């Protein structure tokens, strides 16, 4: 917006006074210094890249602290930092000066000032005064010196409220240029709003609690189902000074909207009890229960009166699903499940009811397919960003965040300038201080764009801020305390603010999605792997007597496989999916057929047992064991060449399933029998097993021969018996009639009869 013209008869504007000071300094400068400075500036492009910096880039200036960030009239401004000589020569008579002005108009001027490097006469203001300087007699090559500048605010020449440019410069002399010149400068911003504004911008700041997946699908077989973690890195983030600990501690005193991944809560809750951590091919007990409990307690206290937004469980990558996953069957159902589980998880752990009505694509980049996927999972609000949802009406101000985009869906468009200010390495004090001052400057400049048009602005910072980024964000928000030109608003309320009728509501097409973001998406193969794992899980679930012990940990692991945290980490993502699949296969293989040796059958019928083993701790049922013979003459009684029997086995046991065979019409020979387990719906389960059945048939001719031989033996016995009986009767008639038997009498021809049952003639070799 154009700067307002000065009105005759009023006090000169800060910009005009700044121009007068600059003009005096320029006219009073020695002509020789100006002439010598031009070749020096012109020589820089010809210098080789390896050479040391020259001119106003010779000294590196870092502004480490600037307090107060938003001064009042009675305050004293303190600026501290470090100057480092990057040149080849020693600098003599070095002087560190503070420069304030001019007043910047509009957000664009703030951006331009932040991008500018090197001293620019006419654009950079003159120094505040000789009383507020720090001098170093010498500044040797490669040497750094700390400085602190202290200036009463009423000496800065601040008049009208607004954003003023602030700079710290280093002047000095070198042997090559023995005249005073600016050898280094660093710019920042000084927001000036001594009194509260009647019109303030509503500001919504998202405070995300999101982490990478750390929990596997594996649980121990105890009653508590002790979870297994891939590593113990989450404990480091929860410990004092850790990233997540800092997020909770800092956010507890700020007016923010908490955006939480329920998987993080579930993982920390699991860590608060007994847990184990993978270590090579084994696991070791976890030892960080105290840190987990302390973090959960602190968070629960912080959010009890605040607004909580619950993302779908494990923060699924909406763009990857929209662009590569939705064509794979089952993917959208996983997303819907992740949304359903979210509310329950947050309520159970934090005892607050969250809003699950928001979707947050990566970097707020949206297109029509992403919006469709988000709404299919139940979201009615999509958190976008202004560099994706660009304005088309050339508005002279930043419009309100909420935009209706059709179908009852609202795009909450976060401000890209404010949201990206905290990217990068904020562990350096200079970078952090500049980000804070630039954030404050941008919010004030935004409010001044249309002071009579109150707007609602949303800031969506990095998804997983580092501890340093979180600290910088907190300092920036603390600078807004006092509600001088902003007032806090939660995200739910921001989504309901009356939209600006001039703001764009057109969702970008798929072709507009950034190529850099698309290149980091999960591949289609990832969703195909997930589908395969889910299919195995579905079959496994149907046979379990306690399916929840398996469905819950594996369902969560499947959701984690779609997490946004895997972006740019394709190898780790693949390893996680493979681990989930392999562990599921190891569980399903615990229910298996025991290998069987060849079987020999003789006789008309036989019973063959097949053993099914269950090594799981829980029972299995609704299984069917099927045997199939490749010889149609080997029958399972009246069932033909195929027979099926139900299987139900307690945990840790085996069961022998017996099948009756009929070989009456078959010939001698071999038959291949295949055993296979199926679920009740006919889905194959596990590997099939094949064994050989040898049949030894007794033919009718052989039976006749055997019967004839037996008949001859019986007849011979009868004849011998009759002959002996007649002989005994003859002897009795010739003798004394029944006298005692003599020692010389012959013994009986047959032994005593046996009372044992006769054999069946059937043999089964196992």
PDB file of C-alpha atoms in Angstrom, residues 723-742 745-746:
ATOM      1  CA  UNK A 723     -10.643-141.053  15.159  1.00  0.00           C
ATOM      2  CA  UNK A 724      -9.296-140.437  18.645  1.00  0.00           C
ATOM      3  CA  UNK A 725     -12.758-140.578  20.129  1.00  0.00           C
ATOM      4  CA  UNK A 726     -13.410-143.959  18.541  1.00  0.00           C
ATOM      5  CA  UNK A 727     -10.059-145.237  19.753  1.00  0.00           C
ATOM      6  CA  UNK A 728     -10.767-144.149  23.288  1.00  0.00           C
ATOM      7  CA  UNK A 729     -14.172-145.789  23.206  1.00  0.00           C
ATOM      8  CA  UNK A 730     -12.629-149.066  21.938  1.00  0.00           C
ATOM      9  CA  UNK A 731     -10.046-149.065  24.704  1.00  0.00           C
ATOM     10  CA  UNK A 732     -12.675-148.475  27.282  1.00  0.00           C
ATOM     11  CA  UNK A 733     -14.695-151.400  26.060  1.00  0.00           C
ATOM     12  CA  UNK A 734     -11.649-153.706  26.226  1.00  0.00           C
ATOM     13  CA  UNK A 735     -10.406-152.542  29.629  1.00  0.00           C
ATOM     14  CA  UNK A 736     -11.744-152.181  33.151  1.00  0.00           C
ATOM     15  CA  UNK A 737     -14.044-149.391  32.151  1.00  0.00           C
ATOM     16  CA  UNK A 738     -12.814-146.001  33.138  1.00  0.00           C
ATOM     17  CA  UNK A 739      -9.758-146.940  35.188  1.00  0.00           C
ATOM     18  CA  UNK A 740      -7.152-144.360  35.915  1.00  0.00           C
ATOM     19  CA  UNK A 741      -5.101-143.048  33.028  1.00  0.00           C
ATOM     20  CA  UNK A 742      -1.722-144.703  32.678  1.00  0.00           C
ATOM     21  CA  UNK A 745      -1.396-142.837  27.549  1.00  0.00           C
ATOM     22  CA  UNK A 746      -0.856-140.323  24.626  1.00  0.00           C
TER      23      UNK A 746
END
